[in-house]
Coordinates of C-alpha atoms and ligand atoms in Angstrom, one line a residue:
X211 CA 135.7 56.7 64.6
X212 CA 136.4 53.3 66.2
X213 CA 134.5 51.6 63.4
X214 CA 136.4 48.3 63.9
X215 CA 135.6 48.3 67.7
X216 CA 131.9 48.7 66.8
X217 CA 131.9 46.0 64.1
X218 CA 130.4 42.5 64.7
X219 CA 132.7 39.5 65.2
X220 CA 132.2 35.8 64.6
X221 CA 133.4 34.4 67.9
X222 CA 133.6 30.6 67.6
X223 CA 130.2 30.4 65.8
X224 CA 128.2 33.1 67.7
X225 CA 128.1 36.7 66.5
X226 CA 129.2 39.4 68.9
X227 CA 127.5 42.7 68.0
X228 CA 130.8 44.5 68.6
X229 CA 134.3 43.9 69.9
X230 CA 133.8 44.9 73.6
X231 CA 133.5 42.2 76.3
X232 CA 133.2 42.5 80.1
X233 CA 136.1 40.6 81.5
X234 CA 135.4 37.8 84.1
X235 CA 135.1 39.7 87.4
X236 CA 134.0 38.3 90.8
X237 CA 131.9 41.1 92.2
X238 CA 131.5 39.9 95.8
X239 CA 128.0 41.5 95.9
X240 CA 124.7 40.1 97.1
X241 CA 122.9 38.2 94.3
X242 CA 120.3 40.9 93.5
X243 CA 122.9 43.7 93.5
X244 CA 125.1 41.6 91.2
X245 CA 122.3 41.2 88.8
X246 CA 121.7 44.9 88.9
X247 CA 125.4 45.6 88.2
X248 CA 125.6 43.2 85.4
X249 CA 122.3 44.6 83.9
X250 CA 123.9 48.1 84.0
X251 CA 127.1 46.7 82.2
X252 CA 125.0 45.0 79.6
X253 CA 122.9 48.1 79.0
X254 CA 126.1 50.1 78.4
X255 CA 126.5 48.3 75.2
X256 CA 129.1 45.6 75.5
X257 CA 128.6 42.6 73.3
X258 CA 129.1 40.0 76.0
X259 CA 129.6 39.5 79.8
X260 CA 131.8 36.8 81.2
X261 CA 130.6 35.7 84.6
X262 CA 133.7 35.0 86.6
X263 CA 134.3 31.8 88.6
X264 CA 131.4 29.6 88.0
X265 CA 132.4 26.3 89.8
X266 CA 132.5 23.1 87.9
X267 CA 131.8 20.9 90.9
X268 CA 128.6 21.0 92.9
X269 CA 130.3 22.2 96.1
X270 CA 132.8 24.8 94.9
X271 CA 132.9 28.5 96.0
X272 CA 130.4 30.7 94.3
X273 CA 126.9 30.3 93.0
X274 CA 126.3 26.7 92.0
X275 CA 124.8 25.6 88.8
X276 CA 123.9 22.3 90.5
X277 CA 121.6 23.8 93.2
X278 CA 118.1 24.9 92.5
X279 CA 118.8 28.4 93.9
X280 CA 122.0 28.8 91.9
X281 CA 120.5 27.5 88.7
X282 CA 117.5 29.9 88.9
X283 CA 119.8 32.8 89.7
X284 CA 121.9 32.1 86.6
X285 CA 118.5 31.8 84.6
X286 CA 117.4 35.2 85.9
X287 CA 120.8 36.7 85.1
X288 CA 120.7 35.4 81.5
X289 CA 117.2 36.8 81.0
X290 CA 118.2 40.2 82.4
X291 CA 121.4 40.3 80.3
X292 CA 119.8 39.1 77.1
X293 CA 117.0 41.7 77.4
X294 CA 119.8 44.3 76.9
X295 CA 121.0 42.6 73.7
X296 CA 124.1 41.3 75.4
X297 CA 125.4 37.7 75.4
X298 CA 126.6 35.8 78.4
X299 CA 129.6 33.5 78.9
X300 CA 130.2 31.3 82.0
X301 CA 133.8 31.1 83.1
X302 CA 134.1 27.5 84.4
X303 CA 136.7 27.0 87.1
X304 CA 138.0 24.6 89.6
X305 CA 139.9 26.1 92.6
X306 CA 143.3 24.7 93.4
X307 CA 143.1 25.7 97.1
X308 CA 143.3 22.8 99.3
X309 CA 140.8 23.8 101.9
X310 CA 141.2 20.8 104.1
X311 CA 144.9 21.7 104.6
X312 CA 143.7 25.3 105.6
X313 CA 141.2 24.3 108.3
X314 CA 144.0 24.5 111.0
X315 CA 144.5 28.3 110.3
X316 CA 140.9 29.3 110.5
X317 CA 141.1 30.3 114.3
X318 CA 144.1 32.5 113.6
X319 CA 142.3 34.2 110.7
X320 CA 139.2 34.7 112.8
X321 CA 141.2 36.2 115.6
X322 CA 142.9 38.6 113.1
X323 CA 146.4 37.0 113.6
X324 CA 146.6 36.1 109.9
X325 CA 145.7 38.6 107.3
X326 CA 143.9 38.0 104.0
X327 CA 147.2 38.5 102.1
X328 CA 149.0 36.1 104.5
X329 CA 146.2 33.5 104.0
X330 CA 146.6 33.8 100.2
X331 CA 150.4 33.1 100.6
X332 CA 149.6 30.0 102.7
X333 CA 147.2 28.8 100.2
X334 CA 149.7 29.3 97.4
X335 CA 152.2 27.3 99.3
X336 CA 149.9 24.3 99.4
X337 CA 149.1 24.3 95.6
X338 CA 152.0 22.3 94.5
X339 CA 151.5 19.6 97.0
X340 CA 147.8 19.5 96.3
X341 CA 148.0 19.1 92.5
X342 CA 150.9 16.8 92.7
X343 CA 149.4 14.4 95.1
X344 CA 145.8 14.4 93.7
X345 CA 144.7 10.8 92.9
X346 CA 144.2 10.3 89.1
X347 CA 140.5 9.3 89.8
X348 CA 139.8 12.7 91.4
X349 CA 141.6 14.5 88.5
X350 CA 139.3 12.7 86.0
X351 CA 136.2 13.5 88.2
X352 CA 137.1 17.2 87.9
X353 CA 137.9 17.3 84.2
X354 CA 134.6 15.4 83.5
X355 CA 132.8 18.0 85.6
X356 CA 133.7 20.7 83.1
X357 CA 131.4 19.0 80.6
X358 CA 128.6 18.5 83.1
X359 CA 128.8 22.2 84.3
X360 CA 128.9 23.4 80.7
X361 CA 125.8 21.6 79.9
X362 CA 124.0 23.1 82.9
X363 CA 125.3 26.6 82.0
X364 CA 123.8 26.3 78.5
X365 CA 120.5 25.0 80.1
X366 CA 120.5 28.1 82.4
X367 CA 120.8 30.4 79.4
X368 CA 124.5 31.0 78.9
X369 CA 125.5 31.4 75.3
X370 CA 128.9 29.9 75.6
X371 CA 131.6 28.9 78.1
X372 CA 135.1 29.8 79.0
X373 CA 137.6 27.3 80.6
X374 CA 139.5 29.2 83.3
X375 CA 143.0 28.3 82.3
X376 CA 144.4 29.6 85.6
X377 CA 143.3 28.0 88.9
X378 CA 143.6 24.2 88.7
X379 CA 144.2 24.2 85.0
X380 CA 146.9 26.7 85.4
X381 CA 148.6 24.7 88.3
X382 CA 148.6 21.5 86.4
X383 CA 150.1 23.4 83.4
X384 CA 153.0 24.8 85.5
X385 CA 156.2 22.9 86.2
X386 CA 156.5 25.1 89.3
X387 CA 153.6 23.4 90.9
X388 CA 153.0 20.2 89.0
X389 CA 155.7 17.6 90.0
X390 CA 153.6 14.6 89.0
X391 CA 155.3 11.5 87.6
X392 CA 152.2 10.2 85.8
X393 CA 150.5 11.2 82.4
X394 CA 149.6 14.7 83.9
X395 CA 153.2 15.7 84.8
X396 CA 156.7 16.0 83.3
X397 CA 156.7 17.2 79.7
X398 CA 154.7 20.2 78.5
X399 CA 152.3 17.9 76.6
X400 CA 151.6 16.0 79.8
X401 CA 151.1 19.2 81.9
X402 CA 148.6 20.3 79.2
X403 CA 146.5 17.1 79.6
X404 CA 144.3 18.5 82.5
X405 CA 143.3 21.5 80.4
X406 CA 142.9 19.4 77.3
X407 CA 140.7 16.9 79.0
X408 CA 138.6 19.7 80.5
X409 CA 138.0 21.1 77.0
X410 CA 137.4 17.7 75.5
X411 CA 134.7 16.9 78.2
X412 CA 132.8 20.1 77.2
X413 CA 133.2 19.3 73.5
X414 CA 131.9 15.8 74.1
X415 CA 128.8 17.1 75.9
X416 CA 128.2 20.0 73.6
X417 CA 129.4 19.4 70.1
X418 CA 128.6 22.9 68.7
X419 CA 129.1 25.4 71.6
X420 CA 131.8 27.9 71.3
X421 CA 134.6 27.2 74.0
X422 CA 136.8 30.1 75.0
X423 CA 140.0 29.4 76.9
X424 CA 141.4 31.9 79.4
X425 CA 145.1 31.4 78.5
X426 CA 147.2 32.5 81.5
X427 CA 150.7 33.1 80.3
X428 CA 153.7 33.0 82.7
X429 CA 156.5 35.5 81.9
X430 CA 160.0 34.0 82.3
X431 CA 162.1 37.2 82.4
X432 CA 161.5 39.2 84.5
X433 CA 159.5 36.5 86.3
X434 CA 155.8 37.2 86.6
X435 CA 153.1 34.6 87.5
X436 CA 153.7 31.1 88.8
X437 CA 150.9 29.1 87.3
X438 CA 149.8 29.0 83.7
X439 CA 151.7 28.4 80.5
X440 CA 155.3 29.6 80.3
X441 CA 155.8 31.8 77.1
X442 CA 158.2 29.3 75.6
X443 CA 155.6 26.5 76.0
X444 CA 152.8 28.2 74.2
X445 CA 153.7 26.4 70.9
X446 CA 152.9 23.1 72.6
X447 CA 149.8 24.2 74.5
X448 CA 147.9 26.4 71.9
X449 CA 147.7 23.7 69.2
X450 CA 146.8 20.9 71.7
X451 CA 143.9 23.1 73.1
X452 CA 142.8 24.0 69.6
X453 CA 142.6 20.3 68.6
X454 CA 140.6 19.6 71.8
X455 CA 137.9 21.9 70.7
X456 CA 138.8 25.5 71.9
X457 CA 137.3 28.1 69.5
X458 CA 138.9 31.3 70.8
X459 CA 141.6 32.5 73.3
X460 CA 141.3 35.2 76.1
X461 CA 144.9 35.9 76.8
X462 CA 146.4 37.4 80.0
X463 CA 149.1 37.1 82.7
X464 CA 149.2 33.9 84.8
X465 CA 148.2 34.0 88.5
X466 CA 149.7 32.9 91.8
X467 CA 152.0 35.7 92.2
X468 CA 150.6 39.0 93.6
X469 CA 147.0 39.8 92.7
X470 CA 148.3 43.3 91.7
X471 CA 150.3 41.7 88.8
X472 CA 147.2 40.3 87.1
X473 CA 145.2 43.3 88.0
X474 CA 147.9 45.9 87.8
X475 CA 147.7 49.3 89.2
X476 CA 148.8 52.4 87.2
X477 CA 152.2 52.4 89.0
X478 CA 153.0 48.7 88.5
X479 CA 156.7 48.3 87.8
X480 CA 156.2 46.0 84.7
X481 CA 152.5 46.3 83.7
X482 CA 151.7 50.0 83.9
X483 CA 151.2 50.6 80.2
X484 CA 147.9 50.7 78.3
X485 CA 147.2 47.1 77.0
X486 CA 149.9 45.8 79.3
X487 CA 149.4 42.1 78.5
X488 CA 149.0 42.4 74.6
X489 CA 152.5 41.2 74.1
X490 CA 151.3 37.8 75.1
X491 CA 148.5 38.0 72.5
X492 CA 151.2 38.7 69.8
X493 CA 152.7 35.3 70.7
X494 CA 149.4 33.5 70.7
X495 CA 148.4 35.1 67.4
X496 CA 151.5 33.5 65.7
X497 CA 150.2 30.1 66.7
X498 CA 146.5 30.2 65.8
X499 CA 144.0 31.6 63.5
X500 CA 141.3 31.5 66.1
X501 CA 140.0 34.8 67.5
X502 CA 142.1 36.3 70.3
X503 CA 140.8 38.6 73.0
X504 CA 143.1 41.0 74.8
X505 CA 142.6 42.1 78.4
X506 CA 144.5 44.2 80.9
X507 CA 144.8 47.9 81.3
X508 CA 142.6 48.8 78.3
X509 CA 140.8 52.1 78.8
X510 CA 141.5 54.2 75.6
X511 CA 139.1 53.7 72.7
X512 CA 141.5 54.9 70.1
X513 CA 144.3 52.6 71.3
X514 CA 141.9 49.6 71.3
X515 CA 140.7 50.4 67.9
X516 CA 144.3 50.6 66.6
X517 CA 145.2 47.2 68.2
X518 CA 142.2 45.5 66.5
X519 CA 142.9 47.2 63.1
X520 CA 146.6 46.1 63.4
X521 CA 145.5 42.5 63.8
X522 CA 147.1 42.1 67.3
X523 CA 143.7 41.1 68.8
X524 CA 140.2 40.5 67.5
X525 CA 138.3 42.0 70.5
X526 CA 138.9 43.6 73.9
X527 CA 137.8 42.6 77.4
X528 CA 137.7 45.1 80.2
X529 CA 137.0 44.6 83.8
X530 CA 137.8 47.8 85.8
X531 CA 137.0 50.2 82.9
X532 CA 133.4 48.9 82.7
X533 CA 133.1 49.0 86.5
X534 CA 134.2 52.6 86.3
X535 CA 131.8 53.4 83.4
X536 CA 129.5 50.7 82.1
X537 CA 128.5 53.2 79.3
X538 CA 132.0 53.1 77.8
X539 CA 130.9 51.2 74.6
X540 CA 127.8 53.4 74.0
X541 CA 129.7 56.6 74.6
X542 CA 132.4 55.5 72.2
X543 CA 130.1 54.4 69.5
X544 CA 128.2 57.7 69.8
X545 CA 131.3 59.8 69.6
X546 CA 131.0 60.9 73.2
X547 CA 134.4 59.7 74.5
X548 CA 135.0 62.9 76.4
X549 CA 132.1 61.9 78.7
X550 CA 133.8 58.6 79.7
X551 CA 134.8 58.1 83.4
X552 CA 138.3 56.8 82.7
X553 CA 139.6 54.1 85.0
X554 CA 142.8 55.3 86.6
X555 CA 143.7 51.8 87.8
X556 CA 143.9 52.8 91.4
X557 CA 142.4 49.4 92.6
X558 CA 141.0 51.2 95.6
X559 CA 137.4 50.2 95.6
X560 CA 137.3 47.4 93.0
X561 CA 140.0 45.0 94.0
X562 CA 140.2 46.8 97.3
X563 CA 136.5 46.5 97.9
X564 CA 136.6 42.7 97.1
X565 CA 139.5 42.0 99.4
X566 CA 137.8 44.0 102.1
X567 CA 134.6 41.9 101.7
X568 CA 132.7 45.0 100.8
X569 CA 132.0 44.0 97.2
X570 CA 133.4 45.6 94.0
X571 CA 132.8 49.4 93.7
X572 CA 134.5 52.4 92.1
X573 CA 135.9 55.7 93.2
X574 CA 133.6 57.3 90.6
X575 CA 130.4 56.0 92.2
X576 CA 129.9 58.9 94.6
X577 CA 130.7 61.4 91.8
X578 CA 128.1 59.9 89.6
X579 CA 125.4 60.1 92.3
X580 CA 126.3 63.7 93.2
Ligands
FMN62 C1 137.6 42.8 91.3 C2 138.1 41.9 90.3 C3 137.7 40.6 90.2 C4 138.2 39.7 89.3 N1 137.7 38.4 89.2 C5 138.2 37.6 88.2 C6 137.6 36.3 88.1 O1 136.7 35.9 88.7 N2 138.1 35.5 87.1 C7 139.1 36.0 86.3 O2 139.6 35.2 85.4 N3 139.6 37.2 86.4 C8 139.1 38.0 87.3 N4 139.7 39.3 87.4 C9 140.7 39.7 86.4 C10 140.1 40.6 85.2 O3 139.3 39.6 84.5 C11 141.1 41.2 84.3 O4 141.9 40.2 83.7 C12 142.0 42.1 85.0 O5 141.3 43.0 85.9 C13 142.8 43.0 84.1 O6 141.9 43.7 83.3 P1 141.5 45.3 83.5 O7 142.7 46.1 83.4 O8 140.5 45.6 82.4 O9 140.8 45.4 84.8 C14 139.1 40.3 88.3 C15 139.5 41.5 88.3 C16 139.0 42.4 89.4 C17 139.4 43.9 89.3

């Protein structure tokens, strides 16, 4: 029963004890609660945890690898997670929000005249101008920072890194945002350069470390996602990223549409099915022999087992299911599937909690306490 799911995997040079990974998830919780949550997830038996949104520059949003406090927080997290026999990956990201252009809206946000969702829309409107107008010197400073941040991440105890292929990488990749006339814009090869340089910078600093790439795929028809790599352009991006040093791909839908597209609820018009983004993995699999991780709407152990057995993916990542029940892997491997709290993809307390600044929670939390 689910033998493949339980079997080890060589993931770019490190061995995962099974095929279950905690997908990158910004938890929005205080530091100590976050460590406790990730400890619970690690103790539930998954092979690796991806820490979402670790900033590559010293002053990005989120806990900084460059500050004493941030570095020691990551160090503690690594010790706690490793003590549970689980590995840790840092998702290195650079935001593409032009905060300077947003300052003028702050009074209206504070007064409640502009909602979170409206603010997201305003930020999205700025992305194209921001990445198109960014001086080349600044672009290179950011791509170089991926190497510096990766080095710090390894020093803090992470086992490997993931380049967040959405956010700034994704905006540079997309012809919808990137209208540059220099070497970073125009052809698909040029639009891939930002991501390629980010990966190369890590490879230069850390010759042997596994580098995963979160490959955010933009669906042409019907249109979903605005940043990331258009399906038809995958044959250009995937080999370029592989030559730059990527050792595995984590494949999902691109961002900068609605959040509920990349984190789809059960009644989503296009992505309601179990394993809703695996069709993108099928396309990537045709272009590389590197391990491919599927994510999105995965909750059913038997379904996951069959997808790995069929060779569509090599491992699975789950966000909301492991929030709903961190013990999912252990229960599956012990034949206790019936005891799993199955994520119903309601998005009420996970995405809803994050957006309401209450931190990520789950509708099952109360039930488990009672
Ligand atoms: C609350 C929440 C926070 C998330 N934060 C991140 C993040 O920081 N980085 C990222 O790449 N994806 C993030 N995601 C997306 C997940 O990694 C995943 O791709 C998505 O939730 C679909 O998988 P699922 O159906 O297993 O939840 C987040 C998802 C949720 C629900």
